[in-house]
Coordinates of C-alpha atoms and ligand atoms in Angstrom, one line a residue:
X170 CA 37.6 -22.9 18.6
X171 CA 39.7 -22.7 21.9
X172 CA 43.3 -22.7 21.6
X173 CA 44.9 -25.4 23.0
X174 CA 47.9 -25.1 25.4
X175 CA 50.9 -25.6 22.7
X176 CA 49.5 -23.9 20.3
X177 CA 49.4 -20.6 22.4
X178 CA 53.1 -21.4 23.6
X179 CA 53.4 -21.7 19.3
X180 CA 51.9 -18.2 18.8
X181 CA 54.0 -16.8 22.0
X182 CA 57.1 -18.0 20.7
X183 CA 56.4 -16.5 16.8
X184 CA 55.5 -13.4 18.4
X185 CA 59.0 -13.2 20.0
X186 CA 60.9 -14.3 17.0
X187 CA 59.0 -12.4 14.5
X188 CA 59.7 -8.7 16.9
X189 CA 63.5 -10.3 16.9
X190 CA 63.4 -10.2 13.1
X191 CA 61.5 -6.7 13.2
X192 CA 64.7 -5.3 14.8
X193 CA 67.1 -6.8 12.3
X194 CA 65.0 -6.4 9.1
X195 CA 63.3 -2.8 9.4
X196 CA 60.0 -1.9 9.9
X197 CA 59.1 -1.8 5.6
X198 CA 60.5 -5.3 5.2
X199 CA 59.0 -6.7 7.9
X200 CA 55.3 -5.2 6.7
X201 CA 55.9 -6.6 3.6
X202 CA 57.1 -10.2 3.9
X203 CA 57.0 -11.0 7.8
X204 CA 53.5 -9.6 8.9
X205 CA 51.5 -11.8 6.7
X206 CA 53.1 -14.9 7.9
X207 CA 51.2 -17.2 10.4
X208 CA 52.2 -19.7 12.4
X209 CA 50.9 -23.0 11.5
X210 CA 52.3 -25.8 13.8
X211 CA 55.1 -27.6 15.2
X212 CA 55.1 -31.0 14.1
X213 CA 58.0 -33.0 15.6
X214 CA 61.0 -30.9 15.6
X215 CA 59.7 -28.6 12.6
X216 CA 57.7 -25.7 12.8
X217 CA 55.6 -24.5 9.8
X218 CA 54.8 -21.2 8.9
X219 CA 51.8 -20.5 6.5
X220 CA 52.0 -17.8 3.7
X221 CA 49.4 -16.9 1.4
X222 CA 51.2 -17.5 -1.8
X223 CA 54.2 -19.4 -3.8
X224 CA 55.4 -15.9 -4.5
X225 CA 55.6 -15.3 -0.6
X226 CA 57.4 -18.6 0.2
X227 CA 60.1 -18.1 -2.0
X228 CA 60.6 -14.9 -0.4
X229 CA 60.8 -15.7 2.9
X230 CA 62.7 -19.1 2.1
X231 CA 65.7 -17.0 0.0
X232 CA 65.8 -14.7 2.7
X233 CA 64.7 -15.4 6.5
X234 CA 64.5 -19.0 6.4
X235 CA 68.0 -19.3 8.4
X236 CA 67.5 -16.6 10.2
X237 CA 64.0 -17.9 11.3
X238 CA 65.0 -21.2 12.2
X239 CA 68.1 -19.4 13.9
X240 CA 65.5 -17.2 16.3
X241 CA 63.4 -20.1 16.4
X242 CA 65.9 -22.8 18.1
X243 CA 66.6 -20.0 20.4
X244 CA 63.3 -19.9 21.6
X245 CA 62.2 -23.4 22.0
X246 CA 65.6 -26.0 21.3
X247 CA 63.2 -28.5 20.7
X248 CA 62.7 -27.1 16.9
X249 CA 65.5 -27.6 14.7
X250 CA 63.8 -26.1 11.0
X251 CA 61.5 -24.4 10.5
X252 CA 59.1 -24.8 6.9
X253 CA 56.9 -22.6 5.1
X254 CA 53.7 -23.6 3.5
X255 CA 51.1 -22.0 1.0
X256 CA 47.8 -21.1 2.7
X257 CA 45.6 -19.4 0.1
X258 CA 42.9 -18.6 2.4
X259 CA 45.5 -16.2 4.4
X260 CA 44.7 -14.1 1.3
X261 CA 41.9 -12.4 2.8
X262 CA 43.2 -11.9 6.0
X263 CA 42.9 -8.1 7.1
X264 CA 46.5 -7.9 8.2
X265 CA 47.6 -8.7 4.7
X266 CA 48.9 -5.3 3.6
X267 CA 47.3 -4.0 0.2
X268 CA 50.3 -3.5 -1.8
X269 CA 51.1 -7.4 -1.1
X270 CA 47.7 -8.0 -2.9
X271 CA 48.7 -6.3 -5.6
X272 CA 51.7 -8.5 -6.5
X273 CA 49.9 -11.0 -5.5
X274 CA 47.3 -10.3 -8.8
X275 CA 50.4 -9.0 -10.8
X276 CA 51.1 -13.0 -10.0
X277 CA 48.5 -14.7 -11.7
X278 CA 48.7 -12.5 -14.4
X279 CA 51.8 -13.1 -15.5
X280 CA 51.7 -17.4 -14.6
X281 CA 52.0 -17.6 -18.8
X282 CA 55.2 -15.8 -18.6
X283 CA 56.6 -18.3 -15.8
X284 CA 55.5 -21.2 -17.8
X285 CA 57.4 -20.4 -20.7
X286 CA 60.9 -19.7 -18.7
X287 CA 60.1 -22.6 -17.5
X288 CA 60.6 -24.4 -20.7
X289 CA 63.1 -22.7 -21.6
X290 CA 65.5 -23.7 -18.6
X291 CA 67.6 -26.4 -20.6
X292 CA 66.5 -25.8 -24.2
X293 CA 68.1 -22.7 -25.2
X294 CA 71.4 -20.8 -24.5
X295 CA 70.5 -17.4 -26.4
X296 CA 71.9 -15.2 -23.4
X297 CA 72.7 -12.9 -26.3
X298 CA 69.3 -12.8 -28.1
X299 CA 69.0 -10.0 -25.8
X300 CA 71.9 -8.2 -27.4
X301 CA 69.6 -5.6 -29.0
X302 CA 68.8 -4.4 -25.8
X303 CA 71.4 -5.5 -23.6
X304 CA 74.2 -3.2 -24.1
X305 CA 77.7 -4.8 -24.7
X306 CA 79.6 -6.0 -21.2
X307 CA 83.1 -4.5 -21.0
X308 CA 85.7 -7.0 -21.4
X309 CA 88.3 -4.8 -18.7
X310 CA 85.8 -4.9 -16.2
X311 CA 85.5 -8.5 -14.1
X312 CA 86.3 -9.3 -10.5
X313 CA 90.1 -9.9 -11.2
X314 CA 90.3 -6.7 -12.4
X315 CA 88.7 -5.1 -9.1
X316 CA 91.0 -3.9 -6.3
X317 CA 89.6 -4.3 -3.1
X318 CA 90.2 -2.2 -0.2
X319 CA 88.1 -0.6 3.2
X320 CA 85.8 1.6 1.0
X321 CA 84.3 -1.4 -1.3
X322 CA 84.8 -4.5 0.1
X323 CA 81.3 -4.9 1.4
X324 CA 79.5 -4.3 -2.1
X325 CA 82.5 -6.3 -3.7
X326 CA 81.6 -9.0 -1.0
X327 CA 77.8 -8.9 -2.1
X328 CA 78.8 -8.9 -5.9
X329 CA 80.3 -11.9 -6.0
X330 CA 78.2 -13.6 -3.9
X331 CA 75.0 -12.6 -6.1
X332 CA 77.2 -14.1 -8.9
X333 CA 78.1 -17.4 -7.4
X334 CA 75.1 -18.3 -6.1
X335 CA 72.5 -20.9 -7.8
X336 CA 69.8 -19.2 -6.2
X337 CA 68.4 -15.9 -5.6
X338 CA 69.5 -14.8 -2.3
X339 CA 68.9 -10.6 -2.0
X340 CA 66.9 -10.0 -4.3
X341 CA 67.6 -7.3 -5.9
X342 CA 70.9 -6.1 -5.2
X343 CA 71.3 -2.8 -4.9
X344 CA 74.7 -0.9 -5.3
X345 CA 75.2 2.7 -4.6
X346 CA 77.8 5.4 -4.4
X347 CA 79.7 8.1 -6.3
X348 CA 80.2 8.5 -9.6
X349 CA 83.6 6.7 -10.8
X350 CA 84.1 4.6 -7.6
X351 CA 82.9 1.2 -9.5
X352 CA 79.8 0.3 -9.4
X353 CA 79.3 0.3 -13.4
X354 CA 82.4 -2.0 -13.0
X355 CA 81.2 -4.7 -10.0
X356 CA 77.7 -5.1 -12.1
X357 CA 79.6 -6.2 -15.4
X358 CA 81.6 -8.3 -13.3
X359 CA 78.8 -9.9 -12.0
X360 CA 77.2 -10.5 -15.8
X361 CA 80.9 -11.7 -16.5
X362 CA 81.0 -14.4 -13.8
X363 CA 77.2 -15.2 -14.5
X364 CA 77.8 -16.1 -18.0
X365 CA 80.9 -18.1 -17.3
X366 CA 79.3 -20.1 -15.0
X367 CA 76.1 -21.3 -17.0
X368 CA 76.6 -19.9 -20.5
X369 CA 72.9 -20.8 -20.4
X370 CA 71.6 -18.1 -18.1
X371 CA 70.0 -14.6 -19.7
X372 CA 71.8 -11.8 -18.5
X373 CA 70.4 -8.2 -19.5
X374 CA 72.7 -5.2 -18.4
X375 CA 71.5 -1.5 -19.5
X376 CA 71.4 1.9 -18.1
X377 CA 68.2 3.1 -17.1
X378 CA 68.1 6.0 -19.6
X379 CA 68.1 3.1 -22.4
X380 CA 65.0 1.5 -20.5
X381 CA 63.3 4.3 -20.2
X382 CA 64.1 5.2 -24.0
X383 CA 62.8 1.8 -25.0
X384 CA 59.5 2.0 -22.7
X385 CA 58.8 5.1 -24.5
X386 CA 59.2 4.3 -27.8
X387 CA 57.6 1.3 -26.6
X388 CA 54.4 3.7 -25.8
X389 CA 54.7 4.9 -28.6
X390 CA 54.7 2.3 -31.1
X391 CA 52.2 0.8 -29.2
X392 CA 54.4 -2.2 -28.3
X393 CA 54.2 -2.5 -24.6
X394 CA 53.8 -6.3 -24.5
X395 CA 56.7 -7.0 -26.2
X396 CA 58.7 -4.7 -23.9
X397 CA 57.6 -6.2 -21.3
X398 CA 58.0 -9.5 -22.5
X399 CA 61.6 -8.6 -23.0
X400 CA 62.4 -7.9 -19.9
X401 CA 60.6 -10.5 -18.0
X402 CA 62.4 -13.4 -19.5
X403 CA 65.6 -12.7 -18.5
X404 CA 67.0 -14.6 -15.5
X405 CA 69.5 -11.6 -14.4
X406 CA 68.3 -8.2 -14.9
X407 CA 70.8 -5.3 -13.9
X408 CA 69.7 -1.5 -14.9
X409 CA 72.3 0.7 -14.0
X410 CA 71.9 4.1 -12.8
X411 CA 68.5 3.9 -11.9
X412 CA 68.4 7.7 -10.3
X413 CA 67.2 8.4 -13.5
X414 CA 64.1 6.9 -13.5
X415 CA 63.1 9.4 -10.5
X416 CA 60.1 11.8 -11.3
X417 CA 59.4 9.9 -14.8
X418 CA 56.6 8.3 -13.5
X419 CA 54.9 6.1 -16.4
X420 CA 58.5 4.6 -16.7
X421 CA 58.8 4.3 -12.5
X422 CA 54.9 2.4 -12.9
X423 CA 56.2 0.2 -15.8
X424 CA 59.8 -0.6 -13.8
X425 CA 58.0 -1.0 -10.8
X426 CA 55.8 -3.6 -12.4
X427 CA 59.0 -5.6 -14.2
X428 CA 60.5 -5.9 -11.2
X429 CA 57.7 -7.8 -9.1
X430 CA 57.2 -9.8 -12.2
X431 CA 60.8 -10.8 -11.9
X432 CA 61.4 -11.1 -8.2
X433 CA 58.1 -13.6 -8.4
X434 CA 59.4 -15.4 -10.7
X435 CA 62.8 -15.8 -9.2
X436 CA 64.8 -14.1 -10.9
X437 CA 67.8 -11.8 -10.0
X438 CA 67.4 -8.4 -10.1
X439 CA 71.2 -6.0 -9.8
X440 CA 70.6 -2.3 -9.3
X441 CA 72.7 0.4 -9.1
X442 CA 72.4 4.4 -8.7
X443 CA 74.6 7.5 -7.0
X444 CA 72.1 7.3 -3.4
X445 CA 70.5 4.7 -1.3
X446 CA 67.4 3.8 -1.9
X447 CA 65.5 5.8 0.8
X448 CA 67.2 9.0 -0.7
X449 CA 66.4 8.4 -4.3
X450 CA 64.5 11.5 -5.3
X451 CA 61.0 11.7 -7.2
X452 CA 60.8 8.2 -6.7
X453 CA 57.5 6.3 -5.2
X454 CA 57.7 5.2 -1.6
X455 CA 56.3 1.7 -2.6
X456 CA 59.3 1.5 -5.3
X457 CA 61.9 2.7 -2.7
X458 CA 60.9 0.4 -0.2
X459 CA 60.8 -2.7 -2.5
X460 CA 64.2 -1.6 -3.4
X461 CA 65.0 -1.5 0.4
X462 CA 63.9 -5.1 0.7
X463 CA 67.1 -6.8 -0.6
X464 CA 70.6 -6.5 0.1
X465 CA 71.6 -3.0 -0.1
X466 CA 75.3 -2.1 -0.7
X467 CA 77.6 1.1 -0.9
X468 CA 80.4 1.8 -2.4
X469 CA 82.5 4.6 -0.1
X470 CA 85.0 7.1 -1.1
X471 CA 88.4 6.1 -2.0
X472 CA 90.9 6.1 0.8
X473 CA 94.5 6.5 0.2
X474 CA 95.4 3.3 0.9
X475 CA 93.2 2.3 -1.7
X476 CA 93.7 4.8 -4.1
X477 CA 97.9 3.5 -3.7
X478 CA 96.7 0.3 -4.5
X479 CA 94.7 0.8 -7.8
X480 CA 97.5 2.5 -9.2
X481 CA 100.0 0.1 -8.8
X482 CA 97.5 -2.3 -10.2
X483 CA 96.8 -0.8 -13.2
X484 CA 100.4 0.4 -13.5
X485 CA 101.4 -3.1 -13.6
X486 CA 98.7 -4.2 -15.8
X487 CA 100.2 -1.2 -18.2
X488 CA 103.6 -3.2 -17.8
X489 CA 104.3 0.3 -16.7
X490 CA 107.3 1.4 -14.3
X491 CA 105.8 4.1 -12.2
X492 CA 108.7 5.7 -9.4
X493 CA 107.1 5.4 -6.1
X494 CA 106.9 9.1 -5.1
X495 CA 104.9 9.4 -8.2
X496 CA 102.4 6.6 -7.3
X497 CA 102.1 8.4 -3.9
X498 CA 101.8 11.7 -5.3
X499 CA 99.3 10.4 -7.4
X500 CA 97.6 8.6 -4.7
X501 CA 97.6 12.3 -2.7
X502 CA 96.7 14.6 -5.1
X503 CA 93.8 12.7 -7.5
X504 CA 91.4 12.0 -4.5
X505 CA 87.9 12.7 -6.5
X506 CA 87.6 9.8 -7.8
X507 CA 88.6 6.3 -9.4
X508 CA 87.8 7.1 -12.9
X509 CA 90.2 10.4 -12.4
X510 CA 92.6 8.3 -11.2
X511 CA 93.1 6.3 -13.9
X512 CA 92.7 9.1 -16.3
X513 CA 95.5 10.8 -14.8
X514 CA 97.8 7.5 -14.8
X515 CA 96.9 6.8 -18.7
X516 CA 98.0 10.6 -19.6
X517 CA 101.0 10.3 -17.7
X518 CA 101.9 7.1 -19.4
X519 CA 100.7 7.8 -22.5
X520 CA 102.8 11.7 -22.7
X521 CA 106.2 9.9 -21.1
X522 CA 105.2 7.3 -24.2
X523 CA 104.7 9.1 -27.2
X524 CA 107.7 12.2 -26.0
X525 CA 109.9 9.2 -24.7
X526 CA 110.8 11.5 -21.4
X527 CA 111.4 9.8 -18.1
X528 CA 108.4 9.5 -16.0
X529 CA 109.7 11.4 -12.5
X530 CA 107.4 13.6 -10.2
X531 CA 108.7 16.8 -11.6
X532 CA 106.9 15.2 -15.3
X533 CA 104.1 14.3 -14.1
X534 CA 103.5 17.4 -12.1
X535 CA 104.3 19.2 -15.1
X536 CA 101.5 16.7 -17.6
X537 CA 98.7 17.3 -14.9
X538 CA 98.8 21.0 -14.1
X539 CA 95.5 21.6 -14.7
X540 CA 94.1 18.9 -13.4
X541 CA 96.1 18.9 -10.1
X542 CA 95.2 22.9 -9.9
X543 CA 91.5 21.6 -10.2
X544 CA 92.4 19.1 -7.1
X545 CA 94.0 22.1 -5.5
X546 CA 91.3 24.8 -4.5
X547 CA 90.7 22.9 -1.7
X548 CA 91.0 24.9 1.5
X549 CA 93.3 23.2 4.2
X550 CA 92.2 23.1 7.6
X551 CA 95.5 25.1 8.6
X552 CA 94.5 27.6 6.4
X553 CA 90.8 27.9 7.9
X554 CA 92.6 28.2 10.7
X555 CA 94.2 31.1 10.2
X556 CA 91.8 32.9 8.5
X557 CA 89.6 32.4 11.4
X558 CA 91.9 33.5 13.9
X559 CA 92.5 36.7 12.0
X560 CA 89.0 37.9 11.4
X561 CA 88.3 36.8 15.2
X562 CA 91.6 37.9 16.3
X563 CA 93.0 35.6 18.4
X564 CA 96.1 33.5 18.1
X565 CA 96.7 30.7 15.5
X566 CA 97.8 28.6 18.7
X567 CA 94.4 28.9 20.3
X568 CA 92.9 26.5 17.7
X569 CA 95.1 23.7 19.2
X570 CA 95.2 25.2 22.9
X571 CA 92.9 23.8 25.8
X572 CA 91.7 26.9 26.8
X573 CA 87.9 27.0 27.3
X574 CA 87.3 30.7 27.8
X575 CA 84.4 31.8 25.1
X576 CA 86.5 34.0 22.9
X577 CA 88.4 31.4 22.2
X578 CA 86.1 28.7 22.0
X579 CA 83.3 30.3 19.5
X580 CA 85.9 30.9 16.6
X581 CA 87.5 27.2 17.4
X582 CA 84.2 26.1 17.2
X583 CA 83.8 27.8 13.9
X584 CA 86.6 26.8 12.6
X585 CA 85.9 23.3 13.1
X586 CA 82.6 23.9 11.2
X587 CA 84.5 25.4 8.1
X588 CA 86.9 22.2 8.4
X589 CA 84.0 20.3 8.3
X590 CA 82.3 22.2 5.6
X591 CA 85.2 22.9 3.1
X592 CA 86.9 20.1 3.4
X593 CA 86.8 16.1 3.0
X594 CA 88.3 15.6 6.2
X595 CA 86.1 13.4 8.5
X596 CA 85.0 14.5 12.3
X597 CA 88.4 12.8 14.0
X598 CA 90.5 13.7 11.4
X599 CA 89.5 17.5 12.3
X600 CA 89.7 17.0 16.1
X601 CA 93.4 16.0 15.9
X602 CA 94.4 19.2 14.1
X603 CA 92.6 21.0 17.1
X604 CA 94.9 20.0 19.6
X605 CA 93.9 16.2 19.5
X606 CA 89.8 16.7 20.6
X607 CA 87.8 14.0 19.7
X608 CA 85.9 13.6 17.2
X609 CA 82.3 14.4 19.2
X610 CA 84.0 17.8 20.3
X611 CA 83.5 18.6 16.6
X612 CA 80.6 17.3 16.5
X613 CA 79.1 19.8 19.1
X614 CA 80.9 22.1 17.3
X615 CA 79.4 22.2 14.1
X616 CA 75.9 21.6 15.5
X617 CA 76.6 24.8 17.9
X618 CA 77.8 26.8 14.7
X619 CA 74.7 25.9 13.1
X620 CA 72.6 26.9 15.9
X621 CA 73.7 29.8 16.2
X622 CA 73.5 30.6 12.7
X623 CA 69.8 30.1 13.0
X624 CA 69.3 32.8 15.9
X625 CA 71.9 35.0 15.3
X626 CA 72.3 37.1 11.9
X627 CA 75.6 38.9 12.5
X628 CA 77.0 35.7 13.1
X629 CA 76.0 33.7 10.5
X630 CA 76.9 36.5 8.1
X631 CA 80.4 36.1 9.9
X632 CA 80.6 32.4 8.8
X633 CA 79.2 33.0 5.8
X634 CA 81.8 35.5 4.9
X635 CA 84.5 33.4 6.1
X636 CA 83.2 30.6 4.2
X637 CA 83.1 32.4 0.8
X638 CA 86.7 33.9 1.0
X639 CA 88.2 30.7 2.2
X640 CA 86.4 29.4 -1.0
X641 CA 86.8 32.2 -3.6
Ligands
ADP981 P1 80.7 4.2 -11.5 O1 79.8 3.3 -12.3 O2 80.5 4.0 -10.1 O3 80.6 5.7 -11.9 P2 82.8 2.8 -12.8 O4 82.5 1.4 -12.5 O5 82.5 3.3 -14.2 O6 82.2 3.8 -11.8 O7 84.4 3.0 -12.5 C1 85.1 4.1 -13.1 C2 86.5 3.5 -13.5 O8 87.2 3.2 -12.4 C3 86.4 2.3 -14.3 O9 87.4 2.3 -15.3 C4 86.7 1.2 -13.3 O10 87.3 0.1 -13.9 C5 87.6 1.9 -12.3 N1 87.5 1.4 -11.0 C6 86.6 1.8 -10.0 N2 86.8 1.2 -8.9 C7 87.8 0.3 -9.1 C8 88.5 -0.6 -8.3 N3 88.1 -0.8 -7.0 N4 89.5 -1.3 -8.8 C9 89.9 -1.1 -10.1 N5 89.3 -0.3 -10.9 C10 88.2 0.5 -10.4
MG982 MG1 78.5 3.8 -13.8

């Protein structure tokens, strides 16, 4: 069967939208959901793109369907949407990757499952049936409750939109960052808003330990479909945590499984753990790149702006008067984390409480001594600086000076890779307390260091001696 002239200009133009798409979705993504596509026809202004399954429509409908028509109207302004069709017979296509046929069987097998949810859609409003399960949301910790600053306002954005939205859009959602920065708290916001929106909806919020406790007992009382049955009639399922599940691999099979059920059936899927996806360790490279396929969202370190800002919230919220060289001494000092934060403001309000002493800097020092000294071992670049200097003996003024000559330059360089090492300071941060370089000046820097570590032993014994006093 020849190709006819506008269908070749049809498969010319796909070919350009779907590499377009390639760029912006990653090469896993793209495999999974874009490869398999075909394109069908154009049939008055609409073009319509063929996927094997419903399973696959919904995919690409909740996620590329804008961005497709978007690419597509580009290409040829004639089109103005673009639709997607089911084509079973693309099934057997070779270019149809394997572990899409798998879901694809996972599918049929579960159509019983999708059936009943279907039922259930008006019927019942049991969203805490699952309360067995489900642990308990925590009342203190909604979206109003959430200060938003530089370091979370992308995963906050993402949160709420995954909560407002009538239909799956990333699918799942997956949060990530260090421990106490919030991402326990922006999932239970999420089941809050959920809930108040359509009391209706089953929302299922647990730690992955206490899904992988329940698979295994589970396993052991022989009671697998139940489990499973569980979890796959839930409309929102968040596991929190889900580094844990790495290495465990009967659990990774079984969580693996309950999340393709879910995702074909529609349903959302929140997720949260301490590293992206791609670094989860111990974890499958089919799971990690299904994980990859939604939205993925971090959470990054406080800043002090934001760290300012939380206290005075919560201060407030304690109907607490906090002086303002405390909240910024605070803000300073208590830069681990969130959860320290507020620990620290609740035992300084709680001791000024219960003693009835005036909360002033010098009281608060005095409450938090050992937790500020914990804070304090942190090295200072000025002080790397000048332990450098000494043990290479040149002057303290040479870390900031322009000179270039080499025995100046190496222990610079060196220093700049302790500053980098010992300290939280980021690259241009470092360059301005060495004279104002920029940032890829420290860059090179620690690179060189590292180098030369490599090739030269009495060197890197140098550094590494440096290193550990600065430390000890
Ligand atoms: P994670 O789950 O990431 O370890 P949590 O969500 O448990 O962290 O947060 C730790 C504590 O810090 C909680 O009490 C939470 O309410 C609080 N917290 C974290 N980030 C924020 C924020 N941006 N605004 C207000 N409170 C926050
Ligand atoms: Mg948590």
């Amino acid at each position: 069967m020849g190709m006819s002239s506008e269908d070749k200009g049809l498969q010319e133009q796909w070919l350009r939208v779907s590499n377009t798409l390639k760029t912006e979705i990653g090469e896993t993504a793209f495999e999974n959901w874009v490869r398999p596509i075909k394109a069908f026809d154009v049939r008055n202004s609409e073009v319509r793109l063929a996927v094997p399954s419903r399973f696959m429509r919904d995919w690409v409908v909740a996620n590329y369907i804008d961005r497709l028509k978007d690419l597509w109207t580009r290409e040829n302004n004639v089109v103005n949407s673009v639709d997607v069709i089911i084509q079973p017979s693309l099934k057997n296509q070779p270019h149809v990757s394997r572990e899409y046929n798998n879901i694809d069987k996972k599918n049929d097998l579960d159509a019983k499952v999708v059936v009943k949810s279907d039922q259930k859609e008006k019927a019942t409003p049991p969203h805490i049936s699952d309360s067995q399960i489900s642990a308990p949301l925590d009342g203190r910790f909604k979206f109003d409750q959430f200060v938003v600053g530089k370091p979370n306002e992308f995963a906050y954005a993402a949160a709420r939109r995954v909560a407002q939205a009538s239909s799956v859009f990333f699918n799942p959602l997956f949060l990530y960052g260090g421990v106490g920065l919030g991402k326990t708290h922006l999932m239970n916001a999420i089941a809050w808003e959920i809930l108040e929106r359509d009391p209706a909806r089953t929302v299922m919020y647990l730690s992955a330990e206490k899904f992988m406790y329940r698979f295994v007992r589970a396993l052991r009382e022989k009671n697998t479909v139940d489990f499973k049955e569980q979890f796959r009639s839930v409309d929102v399922l968040m596991i929190d945590d889900v580094q844990f599940i790495g290495g465990r691999d009967a659990t990774q099979e079984e969580f693996f499984h309950t999340f393709n059920a879910l995702v074909d059936q529609g349903r959302q899927i929140i997720l949260s753990a301490d590293k992206s996806p791609s670094d989860l360790e111990g974890v499958e490279e089919r799971l990690k790149s299904r994980l990859n396929c939604g939205l993925v969202a971090d959470i990054h370190a406080t800043t002090y702006e934001l760290r300012l800002a939380i206290l005075e919230t919560k201060a407030e919220k304690m109907k607490l008067e906090v002086p303002r060289n405390v909240v910024e001494f605070l803000a300073h000092r208590i830069t681990s984390n969130v959860r320290e934060l507020e620990g620290a403001l609740n035992r300084v309000a709680a001791h000024t409480q219960l003693v009835g002493r005036d909360l002033t800097l010098e009281t608060t020092q005095d409450i938090l001594h050992d937790l500020l000294r914990s804070n304090d071992r942190k090295v200072t670049i000025e002080e790397i600086q000048k332990s450098v200097a000494e043990h290479f003996n040149i002057r303290i003024s040479d870390m900031h000076s322009a000179r270039r000559a080499r025995s100046v330059a190496r222990p610079r360089q060196v220093a700049m890779y302790l500053s980098k090492q010992l300290t939280s300071r980021s690259l241009p941060e470092i360059g301005r307390k060495f004279g104002g370089r920029d940032h890829t000046t420290v860059m090179h820097a620690v690179k060189k260091v590292d180098e030369l570590c490599d090739h030269d032993n009495s060197f890197a014994e140098d550094v590494d001696l440096l290193k550990r006093m600065l430390e000890g």
